Amino acid sequence: MRTEQTTRISCEDEKPADEGATHVSDISNIDHTDTLQVAPEDGSGVHERMSWKLFLPLVTMSFLWVGSQIPLYLFGSVIPLIYSDIGGYDRYIWLVIGYLIPNAALCPFVGALSDMFGRRSVAICGQTLLILGPVVTATAKEMNIAIAGEVFSGLGAGLNELIALAGTAEMVPYQKRGTYIGGIVFTILPFCPSVLWAQMIAKASHWRYVGIVVGLWNFIGLVLVIFFYKGPAGHTSTRNKMEIVREVDYIGGFLSTVGVLCFMMGMQWGAQQYPWDSAHVLAPFILGIVGIIAFFVWEVKFAPYPMVPAKLFSKDKRTMTAILLVTFWSGGNYFVLLLLWPTQCYNV
C-alpha cells in the first residue's frame, strides 16, 4: 500500500502545473479510509476481511463481553439459595446493587484509562477482577463477603464491557462496526436463560459452583486477551498522561456515584431494616437526591470536560431521548425477570 501511494505521488508530481493545481484543489475530496484498512502484521488494526487475525480477537471480545454480564446473570438467578445458605435476607438486594454501582461508576473513566495504559492492560485488569469476584462470592460464608465479591465483579465488568465494544469497533472498517458490535453483543444469547442454567447447576451440585463457571469463563477470556488481543497501546504520543488525567471529570464521577449510592441506601434500608421516617433512611435518601441534582448542575454549568457532553443532545434530542427511555423501560423489565421472578418462584 505504501509503495503504491509513493509511486502515485511521484507520478503526480510530474504533471504540468495546471493539472497539479487541479489535483491540489481536489485533495479535500480524497477518501483516506483506504490507509486505515491495513491490518498490521501483529494482528492489531483494521481488517477488511475475516481472517484468523480478526477472528481470534473477536472471540476474545466476545469472552470479555459475556464474562462481564454473567456474574449478575447467574448469581442473580440463585439469590434465594444464597441467602438460605449463608443468611443475609435483609440485604440480599445488595448482591445486585454491589455489582451495578461500581460498574456504572467506572464506565466513564475507561476511555482515560485506555489512553493512559492501553486497552490490553485495562482488559487484563478487568478479567483479573472478574475472576477474583466470583471466587469471593462463591466461597463466602456470610452475605457481606458475597456482596464484596460482586463489587469486584462489577468493577471488572465496568472495564471490560466497554473494552469489548471499543475493541471490536477498532478492528473493522467504520461501515461494518454496527454489524460486528451487534454480533458481539448477541453472543450473550446462550446465557439469556440464565435462571435455568444457574438453577440446574445448583440442583446438580451447589449454588457455589456458579462461581466456578463464571470464574472459568473469565479465566479463558484472560488467556485469550494475553495471547490474541493486541489493541492500541495508549494514545500518549499526542497527549501526555498528565493531560489525560486533567481531562477526567472526577467531580462528576464522585457526585454521580455517591448520589446514586446514598439514594439506594435510603431506599433499601427503608424497605428492610429501619422505619421510613428514621434518620438511617432519611439522611442517605436526602443526600442522594442532593448529590444527583448537584451532578446535573455540575455537568451543565461547571464541568470543563463533562462526563455527559451537551453535544450528545444538541444534534438530535428526540433520538437521544428515545434511546434513554427505551433503556430505562427495558432495564425495568430486565430486573423483574432476573431478580423478582426467580425469588418469587422459589418462595411460592
Short mmCIF file of C-alpha atoms in Angstrom, two decimals:
data_model
loop_
_atom_site.label_atom_id
_atom_site.label_comp_id
_atom_site.label_asym_id
_atom_site.label_seq_id
_atom_site.Cartn_x
_atom_site.Cartn_y
_atom_site.Cartn_z
CA MET A 1 0.00 0.00 0.00
CA ARG A 2 2.71 2.46 0.94
CA THR A 3 4.72 1.62 -2.22
CA GLU A 4 1.68 2.24 -4.41
CA GLN A 5 0.97 5.54 -2.67
CA THR A 6 4.60 6.66 -3.10
CA THR A 7 4.54 5.76 -6.78
CA ARG A 8 1.26 7.59 -7.25
CA ILE A 9 2.57 10.72 -5.56
CA SER A 10 5.80 10.72 -7.57
CA CYS A 11 3.84 10.35 -10.82
CA GLU A 12 1.51 13.16 -9.90
CA ASP A 13 4.46 15.41 -9.14
CA GLU A 14 5.47 15.11 -12.81
CA LYS A 15 2.17 16.57 -14.05
CA PRO A 16 2.03 20.02 -15.60
CA ALA A 17 1.41 22.94 -13.31
CA ASP A 18 -2.21 23.39 -14.33
CA GLU A 19 -3.03 19.74 -13.74
CA GLY A 20 -1.16 19.86 -10.44
CA ALA A 21 -3.30 22.81 -9.38
CA THR A 22 -6.43 20.85 -10.15
CA HIS A 23 -5.08 17.91 -8.20
CA VAL A 24 -4.32 20.05 -5.14
CA SER A 25 -7.77 21.58 -5.18
CA ASP A 26 -9.33 18.12 -5.03
CA ILE A 27 -7.26 16.85 -2.11
CA SER A 28 -10.08 17.54 0.35
CA ASN A 29 -12.30 15.12 -1.57
CA ILE A 30 -9.85 12.21 -1.45
CA ASP A 31 -11.11 9.26 0.59
CA HIS A 32 -8.34 8.44 3.02
CA THR A 33 -10.10 5.44 4.56
CA ASP A 34 -8.03 3.02 2.47
CA THR A 35 -4.98 3.96 4.50
CA LEU A 36 -6.83 2.86 7.65
CA GLN A 37 -7.85 -0.55 6.34
CA VAL A 38 -4.40 -2.14 6.56
CA ALA A 39 -4.06 -4.82 9.22
CA PRO A 40 -0.58 -4.74 10.75
CA GLU A 41 1.44 -7.93 10.99
CA ASP A 42 0.85 -8.19 14.75
CA GLY A 43 -2.88 -8.68 14.24
CA SER A 44 -3.99 -5.29 15.54
CA GLY A 45 -5.57 -2.56 13.45
CA VAL A 46 -8.41 -2.61 10.92
CA HIS A 47 -9.21 -5.76 8.93
CA GLU A 48 -11.14 -5.65 5.67
CA ARG A 49 -11.83 -9.39 5.54
CA MET A 50 -12.36 -12.17 8.02
CA SER A 51 -9.15 -13.98 8.89
CA TRP A 52 -7.65 -15.70 11.88
CA LYS A 53 -6.03 -12.41 12.89
CA LEU A 54 -9.51 -10.90 13.09
CA PHE A 55 -11.49 -13.95 14.22
CA LEU A 56 -9.44 -14.73 17.33
CA PRO A 57 -9.51 -11.14 18.68
CA LEU A 58 -13.28 -11.09 18.03
CA VAL A 59 -13.65 -14.29 20.03
CA THR A 60 -11.65 -12.57 22.76
CA MET A 61 -14.01 -9.58 22.71
CA SER A 62 -16.96 -11.97 22.95
CA PHE A 63 -15.47 -13.58 26.05
CA LEU A 64 -14.93 -10.14 27.58
CA TRP A 65 -18.49 -9.07 26.84
CA VAL A 66 -20.17 -12.24 28.07
CA GLY A 67 -17.84 -12.51 31.05
CA SER A 68 -18.87 -9.00 32.10
CA GLN A 69 -22.57 -9.95 32.16
CA ILE A 70 -22.77 -13.45 33.58
CA PRO A 71 -21.74 -12.67 37.19
CA LEU A 72 -25.03 -10.84 37.60
CA TYR A 73 -26.99 -13.18 35.33
CA LEU A 74 -26.04 -16.39 37.12
CA PHE A 75 -25.58 -15.29 40.73
CA GLY A 76 -28.72 -13.16 40.46
CA SER A 77 -30.66 -16.27 39.48
CA VAL A 78 -29.79 -18.16 42.67
CA ILE A 79 -30.14 -15.36 45.22
CA PRO A 80 -32.76 -17.27 47.25
CA LEU A 81 -30.36 -20.20 47.51
CA ILE A 82 -27.55 -17.88 48.58
CA TYR A 83 -29.39 -16.20 51.46
CA SER A 84 -30.92 -19.51 52.50
CA ASP A 85 -27.41 -20.89 52.86
CA ILE A 86 -25.39 -18.01 54.32
CA GLY A 87 -28.12 -15.71 55.67
CA GLY A 88 -28.48 -12.02 54.96
CA TYR A 89 -32.04 -11.98 53.63
CA ASP A 90 -32.42 -8.36 54.78
CA ARG A 91 -29.67 -7.17 52.42
CA TYR A 92 -29.56 -9.68 49.59
CA ILE A 93 -30.52 -6.98 47.08
CA TRP A 94 -27.03 -5.53 47.57
CA LEU A 95 -25.68 -8.50 45.66
CA VAL A 96 -27.14 -6.76 42.64
CA ILE A 97 -26.54 -3.15 43.67
CA GLY A 98 -22.98 -4.02 44.68
CA TYR A 99 -22.37 -5.15 41.12
CA LEU A 100 -24.18 -2.35 39.29
CA ILE A 101 -22.92 0.77 41.10
CA PRO A 102 -19.18 0.01 40.68
CA ASN A 103 -19.93 -0.96 37.09
CA ALA A 104 -21.62 2.34 36.31
CA ALA A 105 -19.14 4.38 38.36
CA LEU A 106 -16.12 3.07 36.48
CA CYS A 107 -17.53 3.24 32.94
CA PRO A 108 -16.89 7.00 32.41
CA PHE A 109 -13.20 6.54 33.18
CA VAL A 110 -12.48 3.57 30.92
CA GLY A 111 -11.55 5.80 28.00
CA ALA A 112 -8.98 7.73 30.02
CA LEU A 113 -7.54 4.53 31.49
CA SER A 114 -7.24 3.06 28.00
CA ASP A 115 -5.47 6.17 26.75
CA MET A 116 -3.00 6.00 29.61
CA PHE A 117 -2.27 2.29 29.83
CA GLY A 118 -3.63 0.77 26.60
CA ARG A 119 -6.77 -1.33 26.11
CA ARG A 120 -4.96 -4.63 26.54
CA SER A 121 -3.66 -3.74 30.00
CA VAL A 122 -7.08 -2.50 31.07
CA ALA A 123 -8.69 -5.68 29.74
CA ILE A 124 -6.24 -7.85 31.69
CA CYS A 125 -7.03 -5.89 34.86
CA GLY A 126 -10.76 -6.27 34.24
CA GLN A 127 -10.50 -10.01 33.66
CA THR A 128 -8.48 -10.42 36.84
CA LEU A 129 -11.25 -8.71 38.81
CA LEU A 130 -13.86 -10.85 37.05
CA ILE A 131 -12.02 -13.97 38.16
CA LEU A 132 -11.48 -12.75 41.72
CA GLY A 133 -15.06 -11.53 42.24
CA PRO A 134 -16.91 -14.79 41.53
CA VAL A 135 -14.39 -16.73 43.63
CA VAL A 136 -15.00 -14.43 46.60
CA THR A 137 -18.78 -14.68 46.20
CA ALA A 138 -18.74 -18.45 45.75
CA THR A 139 -16.60 -19.04 48.85
CA ALA A 140 -18.41 -16.52 51.08
CA LYS A 141 -19.68 -17.64 54.46
CA GLU A 142 -21.76 -14.52 55.06
CA MET A 143 -23.69 -12.09 52.88
CA ASN A 144 -21.33 -9.14 53.29
CA ILE A 145 -18.45 -11.14 51.81
CA ALA A 146 -20.64 -12.27 48.94
CA ILE A 147 -21.55 -8.64 48.27
CA ALA A 148 -17.85 -7.71 48.28
CA GLY A 149 -17.28 -10.34 45.61
CA GLU A 150 -19.97 -8.76 43.45
CA VAL A 151 -18.29 -5.38 43.90
CA PHE A 152 -15.09 -6.81 42.42
CA SER A 153 -17.11 -8.33 39.59
CA GLY A 154 -18.83 -5.00 38.95
CA LEU A 155 -15.52 -3.18 38.70
CA GLY A 156 -14.20 -5.71 36.22
CA ALA A 157 -17.41 -5.58 34.22
CA GLY A 158 -17.30 -1.79 34.09
CA LEU A 159 -13.90 -2.04 32.43
CA ASN A 160 -14.38 -4.92 30.06
CA GLU A 161 -17.87 -4.50 28.69
CA LEU A 162 -16.70 -1.20 27.20
CA ILE A 163 -13.32 -2.59 26.15
CA ALA A 164 -15.19 -5.33 24.28
CA LEU A 165 -17.28 -2.85 22.30
CA ALA A 166 -14.48 -0.34 21.66
CA GLY A 167 -12.00 -3.09 20.80
CA THR A 168 -14.39 -4.60 18.28
CA ALA A 169 -15.01 -1.23 16.64
CA GLU A 170 -11.27 -0.67 16.21
CA MET A 171 -10.75 -3.94 14.37
CA VAL A 172 -13.19 -3.46 11.50
CA PRO A 173 -13.97 -0.76 8.91
CA TYR A 174 -16.21 2.07 10.02
CA GLN A 175 -19.05 0.94 7.76
CA LYS A 176 -19.13 -2.53 9.36
CA ARG A 177 -18.86 -1.54 13.01
CA GLY A 178 -22.57 -1.84 13.73
CA THR A 179 -22.71 -5.36 12.32
CA TYR A 180 -19.69 -6.62 14.22
CA ILE A 181 -20.60 -4.94 17.51
CA GLY A 182 -24.12 -6.33 17.21
CA GLY A 183 -22.64 -9.78 16.64
CA ILE A 184 -20.50 -9.49 19.76
CA VAL A 185 -23.48 -8.38 21.85
CA PHE A 186 -25.60 -11.26 20.53
CA THR A 187 -23.09 -13.80 21.80
CA ILE A 188 -24.77 -13.39 25.19
CA LEU A 189 -27.84 -15.22 23.85
CA PRO A 190 -26.84 -18.68 25.17
CA PHE A 191 -26.86 -17.19 28.68
CA CYS A 192 -30.24 -15.48 28.38
CA PRO A 193 -31.98 -18.43 30.10
CA SER A 194 -29.61 -17.76 32.99
CA VAL A 195 -32.20 -18.75 35.59
CA LEU A 196 -32.44 -22.19 34.00
CA TRP A 197 -28.68 -22.74 33.86
CA ALA A 198 -28.00 -21.42 37.36
CA GLN A 199 -30.78 -23.50 38.91
CA MET A 200 -29.59 -26.59 37.06
CA ILE A 201 -26.05 -26.05 38.35
CA ALA A 202 -27.33 -25.55 41.89
CA LYS A 203 -29.57 -28.62 41.72
CA ALA A 204 -26.85 -30.85 40.31
CA SER A 205 -24.25 -29.71 42.82
CA HIS A 206 -24.44 -26.46 44.80
CA TRP A 207 -25.03 -22.79 44.09
CA ARG A 208 -21.35 -22.14 44.79
CA TYR A 209 -20.43 -23.93 41.57
CA VAL A 210 -21.91 -20.97 39.72
CA GLY A 211 -18.78 -19.11 40.76
CA ILE A 212 -16.63 -21.83 39.20
CA VAL A 213 -18.46 -21.47 35.88
CA VAL A 214 -18.13 -17.67 35.88
CA GLY A 215 -14.52 -17.72 37.03
CA LEU A 216 -13.54 -20.36 34.47
CA TRP A 217 -15.17 -18.41 31.64
CA ASN A 218 -13.28 -15.29 32.59
CA PHE A 219 -10.03 -17.20 33.02
CA ILE A 220 -10.36 -18.39 29.42
CA GLY A 221 -11.05 -14.78 28.45
CA LEU A 222 -7.89 -13.68 30.27
CA VAL A 223 -5.79 -16.23 28.36
CA LEU A 224 -7.31 -15.06 25.07
CA VAL A 225 -6.53 -11.43 25.90
CA ILE A 226 -2.92 -12.24 26.71
CA PHE A 227 -2.27 -14.22 23.53
CA PHE A 228 -4.62 -12.85 20.88
CA TYR A 229 -5.54 -9.25 21.66
CA LYS A 230 -3.02 -6.52 20.94
CA GLY A 231 -5.10 -3.35 20.90
CA PRO A 232 -3.83 0.22 20.79
CA ALA A 233 -1.02 0.84 23.22
CA GLY A 234 -2.41 4.09 24.57
CA HIS A 235 -2.52 7.48 22.91
CA THR A 236 0.28 9.04 24.88
CA SER A 237 2.15 10.12 21.74
CA THR A 238 -0.20 13.06 21.18
CA ARG A 239 -1.12 13.72 24.81
CA ASN A 240 0.96 13.01 27.86
CA LYS A 241 -0.52 11.25 30.85
CA MET A 242 -0.90 14.41 32.89
CA GLU A 243 -3.07 15.95 30.17
CA ILE A 244 -5.27 12.86 30.17
CA VAL A 245 -5.50 12.93 33.97
CA ARG A 246 -6.53 16.60 33.95
CA GLU A 247 -9.33 15.92 31.47
CA VAL A 248 -11.06 13.34 33.66
CA ASP A 249 -14.29 14.57 35.28
CA TYR A 250 -13.52 13.48 38.84
CA ILE A 251 -16.15 15.68 40.44
CA GLY A 252 -18.86 14.41 38.11
CA GLY A 253 -17.87 10.83 38.80
CA PHE A 254 -17.86 11.42 42.56
CA LEU A 255 -21.25 13.18 42.59
CA SER A 256 -22.95 10.59 40.42
CA THR A 257 -21.56 7.62 42.33
CA VAL A 258 -22.17 8.98 45.83
CA GLY A 259 -25.57 10.35 44.85
CA VAL A 260 -26.85 7.05 43.48
CA LEU A 261 -25.25 5.04 46.29
CA CYS A 262 -26.80 7.16 49.06
CA PHE A 263 -30.16 7.18 47.31
CA MET A 264 -30.17 3.38 47.05
CA MET A 265 -29.04 3.02 50.67
CA GLY A 266 -32.04 5.04 51.81
CA MET A 267 -34.42 3.09 49.59
CA GLN A 268 -33.16 -0.32 50.69
CA TRP A 269 -32.82 0.42 54.39
CA GLY A 270 -36.34 1.85 54.43
CA ALA A 271 -37.72 -1.25 52.82
CA GLN A 272 -35.98 -3.75 55.07
CA GLN A 273 -34.14 -2.60 58.18
CA TYR A 274 -35.35 0.77 59.52
CA PRO A 275 -38.59 2.80 59.63
CA TRP A 276 -39.09 5.15 56.69
CA ASP A 277 -39.09 8.21 58.96
CA SER A 278 -35.84 7.29 60.77
CA ALA A 279 -32.56 9.15 60.33
CA HIS A 280 -30.98 5.97 58.94
CA VAL A 281 -33.30 6.24 55.95
CA LEU A 282 -33.88 9.97 55.53
CA ALA A 283 -30.22 11.07 55.78
CA PRO A 284 -28.83 8.95 52.91
CA PHE A 285 -32.02 9.38 50.89
CA ILE A 286 -31.85 13.19 51.02
CA LEU A 287 -28.09 13.21 50.48
CA GLY A 288 -28.58 11.01 47.46
CA ILE A 289 -31.15 13.33 45.90
CA VAL A 290 -28.91 16.34 46.57
CA GLY A 291 -25.93 14.53 45.05
CA ILE A 292 -27.85 13.60 41.89
CA ILE A 293 -29.11 17.16 41.45
CA ALA A 294 -25.60 18.52 42.07
CA PHE A 295 -24.28 16.15 39.40
CA PHE A 296 -26.61 17.56 36.74
CA VAL A 297 -25.82 21.14 37.77
CA TRP A 298 -22.09 20.45 37.63
CA GLU A 299 -22.30 18.76 34.24
CA VAL A 300 -24.38 21.53 32.66
CA LYS A 301 -22.79 24.62 34.21
CA PHE A 302 -19.30 24.00 35.52
CA ALA A 303 -17.60 20.83 34.22
CA PRO A 304 -14.75 21.69 31.80
CA TYR A 305 -14.74 18.10 30.50
CA PRO A 306 -18.22 16.75 31.34
CA MET A 307 -19.00 13.07 31.59
CA VAL A 308 -22.22 13.75 29.68
CA PRO A 309 -21.37 16.31 26.97
CA ALA A 310 -24.23 18.56 25.93
CA LYS A 311 -23.49 17.81 22.27
CA LEU A 312 -24.98 14.35 22.79
CA PHE A 313 -28.36 16.06 22.96
CA SER A 314 -27.72 19.09 20.77
CA LYS A 315 -27.85 17.34 17.38
CA ASP A 316 -30.87 15.07 17.75
CA LYS A 317 -32.65 15.39 21.08
CA ARG A 318 -35.55 13.19 20.02
CA THR A 319 -33.35 10.23 19.13
CA MET A 320 -31.24 10.51 22.27
CA THR A 321 -34.32 10.86 24.47
CA ALA A 322 -35.90 7.82 22.81
CA ILE A 323 -32.75 5.76 23.41
CA LEU A 324 -32.70 6.70 27.09
CA LEU A 325 -36.40 5.90 27.52
CA VAL A 326 -36.04 2.52 25.84
CA THR A 327 -33.02 1.77 28.03
CA PHE A 328 -34.95 2.78 31.15
CA TRP A 329 -38.01 0.65 30.44
CA SER A 330 -36.05 -2.36 29.18
CA GLY A 331 -33.90 -2.14 32.30
CA GLY A 332 -37.01 -2.36 34.47
CA ASN A 333 -38.15 -5.46 32.62
CA TYR A 334 -34.65 -6.92 32.86
CA PHE A 335 -34.50 -6.69 36.64
CA VAL A 336 -38.00 -8.05 37.09
CA LEU A 337 -37.12 -11.19 35.14
CA LEU A 338 -33.65 -11.54 36.63
CA LEU A 339 -34.35 -10.84 40.30
CA LEU A 340 -38.00 -10.73 41.28
CA TRP A 341 -39.25 -13.66 39.24
CA PRO A 342 -36.71 -16.26 40.48
CA THR A 343 -37.22 -15.13 44.08
CA GLN A 344 -41.00 -15.30 43.71
CA CYS A 345 -40.87 -18.76 42.14
CA TYR A 346 -38.57 -20.03 44.86
CA ASN A 347 -40.62 -18.66 47.75
CA VAL A 348 -44.02 -19.57 46.31
#
